[in-house]
Amino acid sequence: MPFTMQAYLLRGDRLVRVEREVPEGSGIGPPLAALSLPLSREEVAQGLRTALPTPTDSAPLTGRLTATGVAEVDVPPGFDRLSLREQEAALAQLVFTLTADTVATAVQVVRDGRTLPMPDDTGQLLSRPLERTDFTTFAPAS
């Protein structure tokens, strides 16, 4: 049975909320699945895009929710090859999507169980979990 999730895509340098259908799941699996879907023709026609590296069946977006409400996301393959601005946009997509329909309040990117410092929307590297307030320049227009 499909499950409707909110996901945040980009139009220019601003996030846009869309709804996407994904298989049922728990935790942060469904929103990660929503971000992993390829863009539909309608989304492309609306000028939407994603900054996240295109996941493959062999390397989908994965993560887990901690007891403290932090969504730990495994660094997406290809993330390190993105420009700094595209990394910021990709992180904004992750943060807004994972804090929309889950109990997650922040996002931390990890590799092999270690947290990685990630840039906020000013390019400053932060070692703490990232929140929506770290990406105000990408926030959806009201």
Short mmCIF file of N, CA and C in Angstrom, two decimals:
data_model
loop_
_atom_site.label_atom_id
_atom_site.label_comp_id
_atom_site.label_asym_id
_atom_site.label_seq_id
_atom_site.Cartn_x
_atom_site.Cartn_y
_atom_site.Cartn_z
N MET A 1 0.84 -1.17 0.00
CA MET A 1 0.00 0.00 0.00
C MET A 1 0.89 1.24 0.00
N PRO A 2 0.70 2.17 -0.94
CA PRO A 2 1.55 3.36 -0.98
C PRO A 2 1.31 4.28 0.22
N PHE A 3 2.31 5.02 0.54
CA PHE A 3 2.34 5.91 1.68
C PHE A 3 2.74 7.28 1.15
N THR A 4 2.01 8.34 1.45
CA THR A 4 2.34 9.67 0.94
C THR A 4 3.24 10.40 1.93
N MET A 5 4.37 10.86 1.43
CA MET A 5 5.35 11.58 2.25
C MET A 5 5.63 12.94 1.65
N GLN A 6 5.97 13.89 2.50
CA GLN A 6 6.45 15.18 2.03
C GLN A 6 7.94 15.03 1.72
N ALA A 7 8.36 15.65 0.65
CA ALA A 7 9.78 15.73 0.32
C ALA A 7 10.04 17.14 -0.16
N TYR A 8 11.25 17.59 0.00
CA TYR A 8 11.61 18.93 -0.44
C TYR A 8 12.59 18.84 -1.60
N LEU A 9 12.18 19.45 -2.72
CA LEU A 9 13.00 19.56 -3.91
C LEU A 9 13.38 21.03 -4.07
N LEU A 10 14.17 21.33 -5.06
CA LEU A 10 14.63 22.69 -5.29
C LEU A 10 14.04 23.28 -6.56
N ARG A 11 13.69 24.54 -6.48
CA ARG A 11 13.39 25.35 -7.66
C ARG A 11 14.33 26.53 -7.53
N GLY A 12 15.34 26.58 -8.39
CA GLY A 12 16.40 27.56 -8.20
C GLY A 12 17.14 27.21 -6.93
N ASP A 13 17.23 28.18 -6.03
CA ASP A 13 17.89 27.94 -4.74
C ASP A 13 16.92 27.94 -3.57
N ARG A 14 15.65 27.64 -3.84
CA ARG A 14 14.65 27.58 -2.77
C ARG A 14 14.02 26.20 -2.73
N LEU A 15 13.71 25.74 -1.55
CA LEU A 15 13.04 24.45 -1.40
C LEU A 15 11.56 24.58 -1.73
N VAL A 16 11.02 23.51 -2.29
CA VAL A 16 9.60 23.42 -2.61
C VAL A 16 9.11 22.08 -2.07
N ARG A 17 8.01 22.13 -1.32
CA ARG A 17 7.46 20.89 -0.75
C ARG A 17 6.62 20.19 -1.81
N VAL A 18 6.87 18.90 -1.97
CA VAL A 18 6.07 18.07 -2.87
C VAL A 18 5.62 16.84 -2.09
N GLU A 19 4.61 16.17 -2.62
CA GLU A 19 4.18 14.91 -2.01
C GLU A 19 4.54 13.79 -2.96
N ARG A 20 5.08 12.72 -2.39
CA ARG A 20 5.49 11.56 -3.18
C ARG A 20 5.00 10.29 -2.50
N GLU A 21 4.63 9.32 -3.31
CA GLU A 21 4.17 8.04 -2.77
C GLU A 21 5.35 7.07 -2.70
N VAL A 22 5.48 6.44 -1.54
CA VAL A 22 6.54 5.47 -1.29
C VAL A 22 5.94 4.25 -0.59
N PRO A 23 6.65 3.13 -0.59
CA PRO A 23 6.17 1.97 0.16
C PRO A 23 6.14 2.29 1.66
N GLU A 24 5.22 1.64 2.36
CA GLU A 24 5.15 1.83 3.81
C GLU A 24 6.47 1.45 4.45
N GLY A 25 6.74 2.06 5.57
CA GLY A 25 7.95 1.77 6.31
C GLY A 25 7.88 2.47 7.65
N SER A 26 8.99 2.44 8.36
CA SER A 26 9.02 3.09 9.67
C SER A 26 10.26 3.95 9.78
N GLY A 27 10.27 4.76 10.83
CA GLY A 27 11.42 5.63 11.07
C GLY A 27 11.63 6.61 9.94
N ILE A 28 12.89 6.78 9.56
CA ILE A 28 13.21 7.74 8.50
C ILE A 28 13.29 7.08 7.13
N GLY A 29 12.95 5.79 7.05
CA GLY A 29 12.97 5.09 5.77
C GLY A 29 12.06 5.70 4.71
N PRO A 30 10.77 5.94 5.03
CA PRO A 30 9.89 6.52 4.00
C PRO A 30 10.32 7.89 3.48
N PRO A 31 10.73 8.85 4.35
CA PRO A 31 11.17 10.12 3.77
C PRO A 31 12.45 10.00 2.95
N LEU A 32 13.35 9.11 3.36
CA LEU A 32 14.56 8.89 2.55
C LEU A 32 14.18 8.28 1.21
N ALA A 33 13.20 7.38 1.22
CA ALA A 33 12.72 6.80 -0.04
C ALA A 33 12.11 7.88 -0.93
N ALA A 34 11.37 8.82 -0.32
CA ALA A 34 10.75 9.90 -1.09
C ALA A 34 11.81 10.77 -1.75
N LEU A 35 12.91 11.03 -1.06
CA LEU A 35 14.00 11.81 -1.66
C LEU A 35 14.76 11.03 -2.71
N SER A 36 14.74 9.71 -2.60
CA SER A 36 15.49 8.87 -3.53
C SER A 36 14.79 8.67 -4.87
N LEU A 37 13.49 8.97 -4.92
CA LEU A 37 12.76 8.77 -6.17
C LEU A 37 13.29 9.69 -7.26
N PRO A 38 13.36 9.19 -8.50
CA PRO A 38 13.75 10.08 -9.59
C PRO A 38 12.67 11.15 -9.79
N LEU A 39 13.05 12.27 -10.34
CA LEU A 39 12.08 13.33 -10.62
C LEU A 39 11.08 12.85 -11.65
N SER A 40 9.82 13.19 -11.42
CA SER A 40 8.78 12.84 -12.38
C SER A 40 8.79 13.88 -13.51
N ARG A 41 8.12 13.56 -14.58
CA ARG A 41 8.01 14.53 -15.68
C ARG A 41 7.34 15.81 -15.22
N GLU A 42 6.32 15.67 -14.36
CA GLU A 42 5.61 16.84 -13.86
C GLU A 42 6.53 17.71 -13.02
N GLU A 43 7.35 17.08 -12.19
CA GLU A 43 8.29 17.85 -11.35
C GLU A 43 9.30 18.59 -12.23
N VAL A 44 9.83 17.91 -13.23
CA VAL A 44 10.77 18.55 -14.15
C VAL A 44 10.09 19.72 -14.87
N ALA A 45 8.84 19.51 -15.31
CA ALA A 45 8.10 20.56 -16.01
C ALA A 45 7.87 21.78 -15.10
N GLN A 46 7.81 21.55 -13.79
CA GLN A 46 7.63 22.65 -12.83
C GLN A 46 8.96 23.32 -12.47
N GLY A 47 10.04 22.89 -13.10
CA GLY A 47 11.35 23.47 -12.83
C GLY A 47 12.00 22.97 -11.56
N LEU A 48 11.57 21.81 -11.08
CA LEU A 48 12.14 21.26 -9.85
C LEU A 48 13.37 20.42 -10.15
N ARG A 49 14.25 20.35 -9.16
CA ARG A 49 15.46 19.55 -9.28
C ARG A 49 15.86 19.07 -7.89
N THR A 50 16.87 18.22 -7.85
CA THR A 50 17.43 17.79 -6.59
C THR A 50 18.93 18.03 -6.62
N ALA A 51 19.49 18.38 -5.48
CA ALA A 51 20.94 18.54 -5.36
C ALA A 51 21.59 17.25 -4.89
N LEU A 52 20.78 16.32 -4.40
CA LEU A 52 21.33 15.06 -3.91
C LEU A 52 21.86 14.23 -5.07
N PRO A 53 22.99 13.57 -4.87
CA PRO A 53 23.46 12.67 -5.92
C PRO A 53 22.39 11.62 -6.19
N THR A 54 22.24 11.25 -7.44
CA THR A 54 21.20 10.29 -7.80
C THR A 54 21.51 8.94 -7.17
N PRO A 55 20.62 8.49 -6.26
CA PRO A 55 20.86 7.18 -5.64
C PRO A 55 20.58 6.06 -6.64
N THR A 56 21.21 4.94 -6.41
CA THR A 56 20.98 3.77 -7.24
C THR A 56 20.38 2.68 -6.38
N ASP A 57 19.88 1.63 -7.04
CA ASP A 57 19.32 0.51 -6.28
C ASP A 57 20.38 -0.11 -5.38
N SER A 58 21.65 -0.05 -5.82
CA SER A 58 22.71 -0.65 -5.00
C SER A 58 23.19 0.29 -3.90
N ALA A 59 22.85 1.59 -3.99
CA ALA A 59 23.28 2.56 -2.98
C ALA A 59 22.19 3.59 -2.70
N PRO A 60 21.03 3.14 -2.15
CA PRO A 60 19.97 4.10 -1.83
C PRO A 60 20.35 4.92 -0.59
N LEU A 61 19.61 6.00 -0.36
CA LEU A 61 19.82 6.77 0.86
C LEU A 61 19.42 5.91 2.05
N THR A 62 20.26 5.88 3.07
CA THR A 62 19.99 5.08 4.26
C THR A 62 20.29 5.90 5.50
N GLY A 63 19.68 5.50 6.61
CA GLY A 63 19.93 6.17 7.86
C GLY A 63 19.11 5.57 8.98
N ARG A 64 19.18 6.20 10.11
CA ARG A 64 18.47 5.71 11.29
C ARG A 64 18.13 6.89 12.19
N LEU A 65 17.18 6.69 13.07
CA LEU A 65 16.77 7.72 14.02
C LEU A 65 17.32 7.36 15.39
N THR A 66 18.00 8.32 16.03
CA THR A 66 18.55 8.06 17.36
C THR A 66 17.48 8.28 18.43
N ALA A 67 17.77 7.85 19.62
CA ALA A 67 16.84 8.02 20.74
C ALA A 67 16.64 9.49 21.08
N THR A 68 17.57 10.35 20.68
CA THR A 68 17.46 11.78 20.97
C THR A 68 16.77 12.55 19.84
N GLY A 69 16.27 11.85 18.83
CA GLY A 69 15.54 12.51 17.75
C GLY A 69 16.39 13.05 16.62
N VAL A 70 17.62 12.59 16.53
CA VAL A 70 18.50 13.01 15.44
C VAL A 70 18.47 11.94 14.36
N ALA A 71 18.21 12.38 13.13
CA ALA A 71 18.25 11.47 11.99
C ALA A 71 19.70 11.38 11.54
N GLU A 72 20.29 10.20 11.69
CA GLU A 72 21.65 9.98 11.21
C GLU A 72 21.56 9.41 9.80
N VAL A 73 22.09 10.13 8.83
CA VAL A 73 22.01 9.73 7.43
C VAL A 73 23.40 9.36 6.96
N ASP A 74 23.51 8.17 6.37
CA ASP A 74 24.79 7.77 5.80
C ASP A 74 25.10 8.67 4.62
N VAL A 75 26.34 9.14 4.56
CA VAL A 75 26.72 10.08 3.50
C VAL A 75 26.39 9.45 2.13
N PRO A 76 25.62 10.16 1.32
CA PRO A 76 25.25 9.60 0.01
C PRO A 76 26.47 9.45 -0.89
N PRO A 77 26.57 8.33 -1.63
CA PRO A 77 27.67 8.19 -2.57
C PRO A 77 27.67 9.36 -3.56
N GLY A 78 28.83 9.93 -3.80
CA GLY A 78 28.95 11.06 -4.71
C GLY A 78 28.80 12.41 -4.03
N PHE A 79 28.41 12.43 -2.76
CA PHE A 79 28.20 13.68 -2.04
C PHE A 79 29.48 14.52 -2.00
N ASP A 80 30.62 13.85 -1.80
CA ASP A 80 31.89 14.57 -1.69
C ASP A 80 32.33 15.21 -3.00
N ARG A 81 31.72 14.83 -4.12
CA ARG A 81 32.06 15.43 -5.41
C ARG A 81 31.18 16.63 -5.76
N LEU A 82 30.20 16.93 -4.92
CA LEU A 82 29.33 18.09 -5.15
C LEU A 82 30.08 19.38 -4.78
N SER A 83 29.72 20.47 -5.45
CA SER A 83 30.26 21.77 -5.05
C SER A 83 29.73 22.10 -3.66
N LEU A 84 30.37 23.06 -3.00
CA LEU A 84 29.94 23.45 -1.65
C LEU A 84 28.48 23.90 -1.66
N ARG A 85 28.08 24.71 -2.64
CA ARG A 85 26.69 25.21 -2.68
C ARG A 85 25.71 24.06 -2.89
N GLU A 86 26.07 23.07 -3.72
CA GLU A 86 25.19 21.92 -3.93
C GLU A 86 25.13 21.03 -2.68
N GLN A 87 26.24 20.93 -1.93
CA GLN A 87 26.20 20.20 -0.67
C GLN A 87 25.24 20.89 0.30
N GLU A 88 25.31 22.22 0.36
CA GLU A 88 24.40 22.96 1.23
C GLU A 88 22.95 22.70 0.83
N ALA A 89 22.67 22.74 -0.47
CA ALA A 89 21.31 22.52 -0.97
C ALA A 89 20.85 21.09 -0.66
N ALA A 90 21.72 20.12 -0.86
CA ALA A 90 21.38 18.72 -0.58
C ALA A 90 21.09 18.53 0.91
N LEU A 91 21.89 19.15 1.75
CA LEU A 91 21.65 19.06 3.19
C LEU A 91 20.34 19.73 3.58
N ALA A 92 20.03 20.86 2.95
CA ALA A 92 18.75 21.52 3.22
C ALA A 92 17.60 20.59 2.85
N GLN A 93 17.72 19.91 1.71
CA GLN A 93 16.68 18.95 1.32
C GLN A 93 16.52 17.86 2.37
N LEU A 94 17.63 17.30 2.83
CA LEU A 94 17.58 16.25 3.84
C LEU A 94 16.95 16.76 5.13
N VAL A 95 17.41 17.91 5.61
CA VAL A 95 16.92 18.44 6.89
C VAL A 95 15.43 18.74 6.82
N PHE A 96 14.99 19.46 5.79
CA PHE A 96 13.57 19.81 5.72
C PHE A 96 12.70 18.57 5.52
N THR A 97 13.16 17.63 4.71
CA THR A 97 12.35 16.42 4.47
C THR A 97 12.28 15.55 5.72
N LEU A 98 13.40 15.31 6.36
CA LEU A 98 13.40 14.39 7.49
C LEU A 98 12.74 14.98 8.74
N THR A 99 12.64 16.29 8.82
CA THR A 99 11.97 16.89 9.98
C THR A 99 10.51 17.22 9.69
N ALA A 100 10.02 16.90 8.50
CA ALA A 100 8.63 17.21 8.15
C ALA A 100 7.64 16.18 8.68
N ASP A 101 7.86 14.92 8.40
CA ASP A 101 6.88 13.87 8.72
C ASP A 101 7.40 12.83 9.71
N THR A 102 8.47 13.14 10.41
CA THR A 102 9.00 12.20 11.39
C THR A 102 9.20 12.94 12.71
N VAL A 103 9.63 12.22 13.72
CA VAL A 103 9.92 12.86 15.01
C VAL A 103 11.33 13.43 15.04
N ALA A 104 12.06 13.30 13.95
CA ALA A 104 13.41 13.85 13.89
C ALA A 104 13.36 15.37 14.01
N THR A 105 14.27 15.90 14.80
CA THR A 105 14.36 17.35 14.98
C THR A 105 15.60 17.93 14.32
N ALA A 106 16.54 17.05 13.94
CA ALA A 106 17.80 17.49 13.34
C ALA A 106 18.39 16.32 12.54
N VAL A 107 19.39 16.64 11.74
CA VAL A 107 20.04 15.64 10.89
C VAL A 107 21.55 15.70 11.08
N GLN A 108 22.15 14.54 11.16
CA GLN A 108 23.61 14.42 11.24
C GLN A 108 24.03 13.46 10.14
N VAL A 109 25.04 13.83 9.37
CA VAL A 109 25.55 12.95 8.32
C VAL A 109 26.69 12.13 8.91
N VAL A 110 26.67 10.83 8.64
CA VAL A 110 27.68 9.93 9.21
C VAL A 110 28.33 9.09 8.12
N ARG A 111 29.54 8.65 8.40
CA ARG A 111 30.25 7.69 7.54
C ARG A 111 30.90 6.68 8.47
N ASP A 112 30.58 5.42 8.26
CA ASP A 112 31.14 4.34 9.08
C ASP A 112 30.93 4.60 10.57
N GLY A 113 29.74 5.13 10.92
CA GLY A 113 29.40 5.36 12.31
C GLY A 113 29.97 6.64 12.91
N ARG A 114 30.79 7.37 12.15
CA ARG A 114 31.38 8.62 12.65
C ARG A 114 30.64 9.81 12.08
N THR A 115 30.33 10.78 12.94
CA THR A 115 29.66 11.99 12.46
C THR A 115 30.66 12.84 11.67
N LEU A 116 30.16 13.46 10.62
CA LEU A 116 31.00 14.30 9.78
C LEU A 116 30.56 15.75 9.90
N PRO A 117 31.50 16.69 9.96
CA PRO A 117 31.12 18.09 9.91
C PRO A 117 30.53 18.40 8.54
N MET A 118 29.44 19.16 8.53
CA MET A 118 28.74 19.49 7.28
C MET A 118 28.47 20.98 7.24
N PRO A 119 28.39 21.55 6.02
CA PRO A 119 28.17 23.00 5.92
C PRO A 119 26.71 23.40 6.12
N ASP A 120 26.53 24.57 6.76
CA ASP A 120 25.21 25.17 6.81
C ASP A 120 25.04 26.01 5.55
N ASP A 121 24.02 26.85 5.49
CA ASP A 121 23.78 27.61 4.26
C ASP A 121 24.74 28.77 4.05
N THR A 122 25.68 28.99 5.00
CA THR A 122 26.72 30.00 4.81
C THR A 122 28.06 29.36 4.47
N GLY A 123 28.09 28.02 4.42
CA GLY A 123 29.33 27.31 4.14
C GLY A 123 30.13 26.98 5.38
N GLN A 124 29.66 27.41 6.55
CA GLN A 124 30.37 27.12 7.80
C GLN A 124 30.21 25.64 8.14
N LEU A 125 31.33 24.96 8.41
CA LEU A 125 31.26 23.55 8.79
C LEU A 125 30.82 23.43 10.24
N LEU A 126 29.80 22.62 10.46
CA LEU A 126 29.26 22.40 11.80
C LEU A 126 29.37 20.92 12.15
N SER A 127 29.78 20.63 13.36
CA SER A 127 29.88 19.24 13.82
C SER A 127 28.64 18.78 14.55
N ARG A 128 27.77 19.71 14.90
CA ARG A 128 26.54 19.36 15.61
C ARG A 128 25.46 18.98 14.59
N PRO A 129 24.37 18.35 15.07
CA PRO A 129 23.26 18.04 14.16
C PRO A 129 22.69 19.32 13.54
N LEU A 130 22.30 19.23 12.28
CA LEU A 130 21.79 20.38 11.54
C LEU A 130 20.27 20.46 11.65
N GLU A 131 19.78 21.70 11.79
CA GLU A 131 18.35 21.95 11.93
C GLU A 131 17.87 22.87 10.81
N ARG A 132 16.57 23.04 10.72
CA ARG A 132 16.00 23.93 9.69
C ARG A 132 16.57 25.34 9.77
N THR A 133 16.83 25.82 10.98
CA THR A 133 17.35 27.18 11.15
C THR A 133 18.74 27.35 10.55
N ASP A 134 19.43 26.24 10.26
CA ASP A 134 20.75 26.31 9.62
C ASP A 134 20.64 26.51 8.11
N PHE A 135 19.42 26.46 7.58
CA PHE A 135 19.23 26.56 6.13
C PHE A 135 18.12 27.54 5.75
N THR A 136 18.09 28.68 6.43
CA THR A 136 17.01 29.65 6.19
C THR A 136 17.03 30.22 4.78
N THR A 137 18.20 30.31 4.16
CA THR A 137 18.24 30.86 2.79
C THR A 137 17.59 29.92 1.77
N PHE A 138 17.45 28.65 2.13
CA PHE A 138 16.81 27.67 1.25
C PHE A 138 15.33 27.47 1.59
N ALA A 139 14.88 28.02 2.71
CA ALA A 139 13.52 27.78 3.20
C ALA A 139 12.49 28.08 2.13
N PRO A 140 11.44 27.27 2.09
CA PRO A 140 10.37 27.52 1.10
C PRO A 140 9.78 28.90 1.28
N ALA A 141 9.38 29.49 0.15
CA ALA A 141 8.70 30.79 0.21
C ALA A 141 7.35 30.59 0.87
N SER A 142 6.93 31.54 1.65
CA SER A 142 5.65 31.42 2.36
C SER A 142 4.47 31.49 1.43
#
